[in-house]
Short mmCIF file of C-alpha atoms and ligand atoms in Angstrom, two decimals:
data_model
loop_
_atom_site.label_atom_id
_atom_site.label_comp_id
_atom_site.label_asym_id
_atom_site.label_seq_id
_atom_site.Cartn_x
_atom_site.Cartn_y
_atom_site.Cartn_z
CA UNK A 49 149.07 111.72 70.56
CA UNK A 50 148.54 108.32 72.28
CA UNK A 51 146.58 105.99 70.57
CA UNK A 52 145.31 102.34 71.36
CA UNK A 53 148.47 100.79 70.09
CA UNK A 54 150.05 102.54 72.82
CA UNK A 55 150.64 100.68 76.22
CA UNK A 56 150.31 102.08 79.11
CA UNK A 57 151.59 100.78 82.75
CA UNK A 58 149.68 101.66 85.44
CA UNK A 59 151.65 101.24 88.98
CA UNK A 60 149.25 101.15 92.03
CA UNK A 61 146.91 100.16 89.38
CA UNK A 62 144.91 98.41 92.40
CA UNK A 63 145.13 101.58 94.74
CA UNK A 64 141.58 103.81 94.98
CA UNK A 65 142.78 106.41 92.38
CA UNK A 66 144.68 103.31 90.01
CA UNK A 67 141.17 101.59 90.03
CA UNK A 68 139.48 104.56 88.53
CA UNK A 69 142.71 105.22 86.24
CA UNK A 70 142.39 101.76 84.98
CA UNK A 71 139.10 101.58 84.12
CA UNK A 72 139.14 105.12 82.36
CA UNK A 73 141.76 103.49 80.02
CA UNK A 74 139.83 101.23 79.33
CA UNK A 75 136.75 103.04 78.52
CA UNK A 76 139.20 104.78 76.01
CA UNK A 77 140.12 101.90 74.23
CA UNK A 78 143.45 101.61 75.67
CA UNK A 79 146.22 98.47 76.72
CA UNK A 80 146.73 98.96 79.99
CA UNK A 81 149.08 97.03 82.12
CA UNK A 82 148.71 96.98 85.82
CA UNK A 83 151.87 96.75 88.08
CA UNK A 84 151.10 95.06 91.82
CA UNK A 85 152.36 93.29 94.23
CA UNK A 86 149.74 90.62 94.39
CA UNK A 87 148.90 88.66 91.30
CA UNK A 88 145.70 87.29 92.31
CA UNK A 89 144.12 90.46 93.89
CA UNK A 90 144.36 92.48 90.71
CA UNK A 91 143.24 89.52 88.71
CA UNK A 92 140.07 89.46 90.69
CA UNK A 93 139.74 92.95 90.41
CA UNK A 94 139.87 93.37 86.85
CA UNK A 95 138.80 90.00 85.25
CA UNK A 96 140.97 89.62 82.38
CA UNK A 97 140.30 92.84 80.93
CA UNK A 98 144.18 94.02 81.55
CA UNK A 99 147.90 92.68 81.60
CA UNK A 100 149.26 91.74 84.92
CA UNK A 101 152.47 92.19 86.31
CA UNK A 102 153.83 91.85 89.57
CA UNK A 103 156.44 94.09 90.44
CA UNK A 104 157.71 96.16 94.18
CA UNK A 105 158.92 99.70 93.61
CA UNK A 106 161.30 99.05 96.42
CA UNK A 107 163.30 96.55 94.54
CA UNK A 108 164.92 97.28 90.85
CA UNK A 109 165.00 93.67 89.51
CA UNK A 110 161.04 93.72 90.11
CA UNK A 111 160.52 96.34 87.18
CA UNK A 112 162.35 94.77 84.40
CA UNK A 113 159.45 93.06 83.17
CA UNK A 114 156.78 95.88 84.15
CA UNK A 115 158.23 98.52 81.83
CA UNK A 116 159.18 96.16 78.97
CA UNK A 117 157.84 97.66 75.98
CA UNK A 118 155.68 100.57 77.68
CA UNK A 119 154.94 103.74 75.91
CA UNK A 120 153.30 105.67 78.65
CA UNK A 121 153.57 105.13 82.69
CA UNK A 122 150.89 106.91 85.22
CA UNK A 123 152.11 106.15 88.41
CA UNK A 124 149.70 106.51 91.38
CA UNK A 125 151.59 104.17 93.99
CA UNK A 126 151.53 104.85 97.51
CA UNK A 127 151.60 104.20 101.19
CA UNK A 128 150.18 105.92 104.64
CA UNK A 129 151.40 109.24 105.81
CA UNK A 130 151.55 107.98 109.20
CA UNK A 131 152.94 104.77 110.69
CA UNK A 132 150.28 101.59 109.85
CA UNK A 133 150.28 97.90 108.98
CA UNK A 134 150.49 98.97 105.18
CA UNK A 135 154.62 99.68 106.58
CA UNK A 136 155.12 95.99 106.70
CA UNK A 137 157.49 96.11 109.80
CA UNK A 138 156.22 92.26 109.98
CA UNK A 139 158.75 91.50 107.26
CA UNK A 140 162.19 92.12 108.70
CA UNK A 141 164.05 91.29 105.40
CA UNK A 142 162.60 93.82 103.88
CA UNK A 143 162.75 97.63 103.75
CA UNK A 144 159.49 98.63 105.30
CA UNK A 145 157.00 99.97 103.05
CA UNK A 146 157.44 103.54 104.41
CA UNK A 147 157.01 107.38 102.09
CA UNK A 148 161.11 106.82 101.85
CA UNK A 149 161.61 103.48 100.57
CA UNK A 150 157.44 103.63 98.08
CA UNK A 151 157.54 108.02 97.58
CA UNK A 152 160.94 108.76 97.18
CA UNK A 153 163.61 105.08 96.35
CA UNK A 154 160.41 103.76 94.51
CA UNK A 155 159.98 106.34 92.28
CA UNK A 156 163.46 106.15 91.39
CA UNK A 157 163.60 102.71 90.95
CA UNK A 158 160.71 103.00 88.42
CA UNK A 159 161.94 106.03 86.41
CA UNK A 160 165.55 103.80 85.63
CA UNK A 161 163.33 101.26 84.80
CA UNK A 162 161.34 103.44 82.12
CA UNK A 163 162.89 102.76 78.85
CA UNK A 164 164.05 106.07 77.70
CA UNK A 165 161.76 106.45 74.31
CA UNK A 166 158.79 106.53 77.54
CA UNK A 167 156.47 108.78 75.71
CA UNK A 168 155.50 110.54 79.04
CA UNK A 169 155.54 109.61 82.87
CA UNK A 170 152.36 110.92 85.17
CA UNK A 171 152.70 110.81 88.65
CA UNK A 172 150.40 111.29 91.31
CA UNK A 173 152.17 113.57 94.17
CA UNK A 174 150.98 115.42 96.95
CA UNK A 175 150.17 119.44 97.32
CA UNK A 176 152.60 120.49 100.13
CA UNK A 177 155.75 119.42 98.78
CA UNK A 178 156.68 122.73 98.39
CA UNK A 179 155.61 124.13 101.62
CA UNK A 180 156.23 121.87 103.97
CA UNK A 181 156.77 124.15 106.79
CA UNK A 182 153.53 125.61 106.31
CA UNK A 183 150.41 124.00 109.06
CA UNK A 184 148.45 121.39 108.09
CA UNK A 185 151.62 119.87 105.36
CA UNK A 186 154.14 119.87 108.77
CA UNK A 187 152.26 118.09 110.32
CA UNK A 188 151.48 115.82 107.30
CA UNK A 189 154.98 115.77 106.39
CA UNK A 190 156.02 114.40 110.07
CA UNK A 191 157.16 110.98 108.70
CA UNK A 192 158.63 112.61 105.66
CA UNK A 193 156.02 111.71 103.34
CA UNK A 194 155.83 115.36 101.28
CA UNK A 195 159.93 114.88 101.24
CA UNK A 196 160.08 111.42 99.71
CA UNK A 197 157.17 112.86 97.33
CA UNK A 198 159.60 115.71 96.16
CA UNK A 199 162.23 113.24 95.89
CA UNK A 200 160.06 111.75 93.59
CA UNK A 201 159.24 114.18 91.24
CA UNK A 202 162.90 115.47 91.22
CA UNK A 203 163.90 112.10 89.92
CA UNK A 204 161.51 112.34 87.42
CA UNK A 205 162.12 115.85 86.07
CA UNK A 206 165.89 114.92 86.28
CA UNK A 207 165.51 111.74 84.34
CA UNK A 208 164.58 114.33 81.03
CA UNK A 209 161.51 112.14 80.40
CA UNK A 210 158.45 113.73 78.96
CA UNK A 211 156.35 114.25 82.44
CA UNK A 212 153.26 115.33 84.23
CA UNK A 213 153.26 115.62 87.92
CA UNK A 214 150.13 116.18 89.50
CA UNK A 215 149.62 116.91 93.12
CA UNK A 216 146.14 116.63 94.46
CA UNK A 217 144.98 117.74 97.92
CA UNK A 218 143.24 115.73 100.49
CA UNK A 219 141.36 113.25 98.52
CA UNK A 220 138.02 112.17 98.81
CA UNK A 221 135.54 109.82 97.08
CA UNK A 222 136.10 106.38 96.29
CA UNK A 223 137.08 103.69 95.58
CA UNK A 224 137.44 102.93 99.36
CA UNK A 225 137.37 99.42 98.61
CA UNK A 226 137.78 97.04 95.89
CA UNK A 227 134.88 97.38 93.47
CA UNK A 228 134.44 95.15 90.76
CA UNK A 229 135.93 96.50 87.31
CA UNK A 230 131.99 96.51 86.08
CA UNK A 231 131.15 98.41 88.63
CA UNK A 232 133.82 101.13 88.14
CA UNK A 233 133.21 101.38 84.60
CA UNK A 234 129.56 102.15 85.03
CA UNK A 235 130.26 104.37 87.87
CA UNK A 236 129.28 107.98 87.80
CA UNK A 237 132.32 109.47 86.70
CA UNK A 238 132.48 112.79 87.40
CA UNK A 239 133.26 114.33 91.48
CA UNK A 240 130.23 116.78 92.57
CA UNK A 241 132.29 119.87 92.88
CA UNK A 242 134.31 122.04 89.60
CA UNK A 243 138.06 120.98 88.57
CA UNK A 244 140.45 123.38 89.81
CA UNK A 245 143.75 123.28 88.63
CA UNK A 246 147.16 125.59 89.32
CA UNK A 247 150.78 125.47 88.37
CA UNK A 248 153.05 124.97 91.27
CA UNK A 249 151.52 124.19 94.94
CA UNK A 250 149.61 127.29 96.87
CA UNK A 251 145.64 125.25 96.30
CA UNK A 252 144.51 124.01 99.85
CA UNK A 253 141.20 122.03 99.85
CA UNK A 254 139.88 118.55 98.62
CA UNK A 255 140.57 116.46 95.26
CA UNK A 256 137.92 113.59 94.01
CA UNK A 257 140.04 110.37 93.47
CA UNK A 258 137.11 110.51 90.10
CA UNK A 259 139.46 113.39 89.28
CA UNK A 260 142.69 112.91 90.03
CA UNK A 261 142.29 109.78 87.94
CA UNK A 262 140.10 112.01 84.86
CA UNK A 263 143.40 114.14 85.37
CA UNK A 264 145.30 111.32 84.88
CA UNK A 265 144.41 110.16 81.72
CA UNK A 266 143.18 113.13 79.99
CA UNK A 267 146.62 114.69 80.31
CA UNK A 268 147.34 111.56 78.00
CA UNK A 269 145.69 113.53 75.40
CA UNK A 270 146.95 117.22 75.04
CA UNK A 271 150.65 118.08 74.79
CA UNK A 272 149.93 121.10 76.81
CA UNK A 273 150.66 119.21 80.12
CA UNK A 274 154.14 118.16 79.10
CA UNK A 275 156.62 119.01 81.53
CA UNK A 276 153.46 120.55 83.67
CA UNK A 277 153.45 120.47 87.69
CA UNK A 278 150.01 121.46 88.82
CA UNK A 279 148.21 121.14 92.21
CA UNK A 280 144.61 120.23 92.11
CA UNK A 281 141.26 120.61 94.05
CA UNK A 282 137.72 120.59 93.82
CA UNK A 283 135.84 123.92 94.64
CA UNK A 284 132.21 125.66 93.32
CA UNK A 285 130.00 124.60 91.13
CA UNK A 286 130.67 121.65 88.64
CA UNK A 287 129.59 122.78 84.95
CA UNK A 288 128.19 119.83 83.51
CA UNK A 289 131.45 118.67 81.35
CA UNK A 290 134.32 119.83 82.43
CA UNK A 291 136.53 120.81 79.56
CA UNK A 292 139.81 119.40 79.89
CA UNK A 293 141.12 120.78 77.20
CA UNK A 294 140.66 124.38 78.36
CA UNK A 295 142.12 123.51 81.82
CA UNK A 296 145.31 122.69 80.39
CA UNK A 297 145.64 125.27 77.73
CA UNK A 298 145.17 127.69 80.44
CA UNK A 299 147.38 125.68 82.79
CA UNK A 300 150.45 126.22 80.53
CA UNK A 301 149.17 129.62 79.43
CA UNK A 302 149.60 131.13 83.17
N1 LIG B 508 145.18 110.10 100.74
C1 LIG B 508 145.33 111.38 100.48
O1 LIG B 508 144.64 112.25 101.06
C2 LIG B 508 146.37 111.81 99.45
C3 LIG B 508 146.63 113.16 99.28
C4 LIG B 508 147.50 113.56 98.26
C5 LIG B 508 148.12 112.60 97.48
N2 LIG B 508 147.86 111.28 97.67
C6 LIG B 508 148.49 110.30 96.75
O2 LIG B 508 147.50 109.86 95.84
C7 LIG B 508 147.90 108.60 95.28
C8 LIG B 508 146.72 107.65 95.20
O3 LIG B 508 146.13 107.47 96.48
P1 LIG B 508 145.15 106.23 96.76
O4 LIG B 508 144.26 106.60 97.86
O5 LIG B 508 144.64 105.74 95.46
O6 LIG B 508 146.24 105.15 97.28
P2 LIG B 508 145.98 103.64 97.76
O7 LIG B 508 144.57 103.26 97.60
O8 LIG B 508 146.61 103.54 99.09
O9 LIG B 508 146.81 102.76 96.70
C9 LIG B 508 148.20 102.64 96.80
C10 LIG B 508 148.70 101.70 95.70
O10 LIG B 508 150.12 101.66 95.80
C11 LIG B 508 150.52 100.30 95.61
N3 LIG B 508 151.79 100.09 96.31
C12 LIG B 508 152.06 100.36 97.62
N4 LIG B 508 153.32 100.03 97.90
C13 LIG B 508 153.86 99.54 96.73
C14 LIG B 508 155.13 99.03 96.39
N5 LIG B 508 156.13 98.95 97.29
N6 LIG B 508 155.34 98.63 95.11
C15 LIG B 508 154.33 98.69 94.20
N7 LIG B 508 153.11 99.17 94.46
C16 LIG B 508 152.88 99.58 95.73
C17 LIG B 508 149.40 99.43 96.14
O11 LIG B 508 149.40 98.26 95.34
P3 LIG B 508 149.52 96.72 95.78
O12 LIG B 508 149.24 96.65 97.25
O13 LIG B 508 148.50 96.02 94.91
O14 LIG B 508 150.88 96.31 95.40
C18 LIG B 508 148.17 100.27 95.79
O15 LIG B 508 147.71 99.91 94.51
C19 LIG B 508 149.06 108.10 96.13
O16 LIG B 508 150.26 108.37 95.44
C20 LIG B 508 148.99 109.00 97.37
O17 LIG B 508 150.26 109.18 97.94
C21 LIG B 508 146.99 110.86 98.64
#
């Protein structure tokens, strides 16, 4: 069971779903460590309240110091489907920052540089992955972002770390935009619609960010999502907790 001298490395820590992940952690008590690219936006965004580390998935050496003496990684890194300015092509030393080289090579890169007592690995993938054929995901999938996601999550299940791979549907709510760590802490927590959860990837609909990141670091807590893949949306009516527990016991019950 994690506990608060656990620490936990959150990559894409200043992405819309690693904002909400982050400050969840902290609610909980937790060290959290947040891996970016940019020093001095995630120091503004979370005023001191969390470790800093700059690290790219795209490059090994960047990691070393990321994953040094982490118990627990949720990984929620990411780029656009489609081509944008998020690729980088500006920089032409670099790879650009494409579903290949973040989705698929970054995810490797980051499980080799997961020290191998990791006490679990979460990843945020996609629902689709396994039907990419299938209208809207081909479409979706046109710059290979659901196949660098399943190269992902192969890497991960390969690497014979304790995992959870979770792959939401078209996500809504925010964060949209930077929001002070305050702010996201007080936030209303919870999405408007119920948490729907299923092994494997047949859901179709809409995820909450609020809930991909609740998924997130709940599964921290309940050795029932070990070694889980489950797609996730948000349909009907929301009861007004929603018991976590009970989702994953009958997650690895079906
Ligand atoms: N949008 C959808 O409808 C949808 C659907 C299903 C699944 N997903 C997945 O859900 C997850 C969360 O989505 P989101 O909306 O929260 O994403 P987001 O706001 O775009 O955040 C992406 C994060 O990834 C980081 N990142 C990008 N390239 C990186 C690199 N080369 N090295 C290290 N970090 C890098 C960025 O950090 P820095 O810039 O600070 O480095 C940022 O924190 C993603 O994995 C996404 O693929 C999205």
């Amino acid at each position: 069971m994690i506990s608060n001298a656990d620490k936990i490395l959150v990559a894409g820590a200043t992405g819309g779903v690693g904002q909400l992940i982050v400050a969840k952690l902290l609610a909980k008590d937790l060290q959290v460590r947040a891996l970016t690219r940019d020093r001095s936006k995630a120091e503004s965004m979370f005023e001191q309240k969390v470790e800093i580390v700059e690290g790219d998935i795209r490059y090994p050496n960047t990691l070393t110091e990321g994953t040094d003496g982490i118990n627990y990684i949720i990984c929620c890194t990411g780029t656009t489907a489609f081509p944008s300015l998020r690729w980088d092509f500006a920089n032409l030393f670099q790879p650009a920052n494409n579903p290949e080289a973040v989705d698929g090579e970054g995810i490797k890169n980051l499980v080799n540089a997961a020290t191998q007592d990791l006490k679990r690995f979460v990843f945020i993938s996609s629902c689709g992955v396994l039907r990419k054929d299938e209208f809207p995901y081909s479409i979706l999938n046109a710059f290979g972002v659901l196949d660098a996601k399943l190269t992902g999550e192969k890497a991960i299940i390969e690497s014979g770390l304790p995992y959870t791979i979770i792959r939401p549907s078209r996500l809504i709510d925010g964060p949209y935009t930077s929001y002070d760590l305050n702010t996201l802490l007080r936030a209303k927590t919870d999405g408007k619609k119920a948490v729907e959860i299923e092994k494997g990837d047949r859901l179709n609909g809409e995820t909450s960010r609020i809930d991909v990141a609740n998924a997130a670091v709940e599964s921290l807590f309940y050795d029932t999502t070990v070694n889980q893949e489950f797609s996730m949306i948000n349909s009907g009516d929301r009861p007004n907790t929603t018991d976590w527990k009970q989702l994953f016991f009958d997650l690895q019950q079906s």
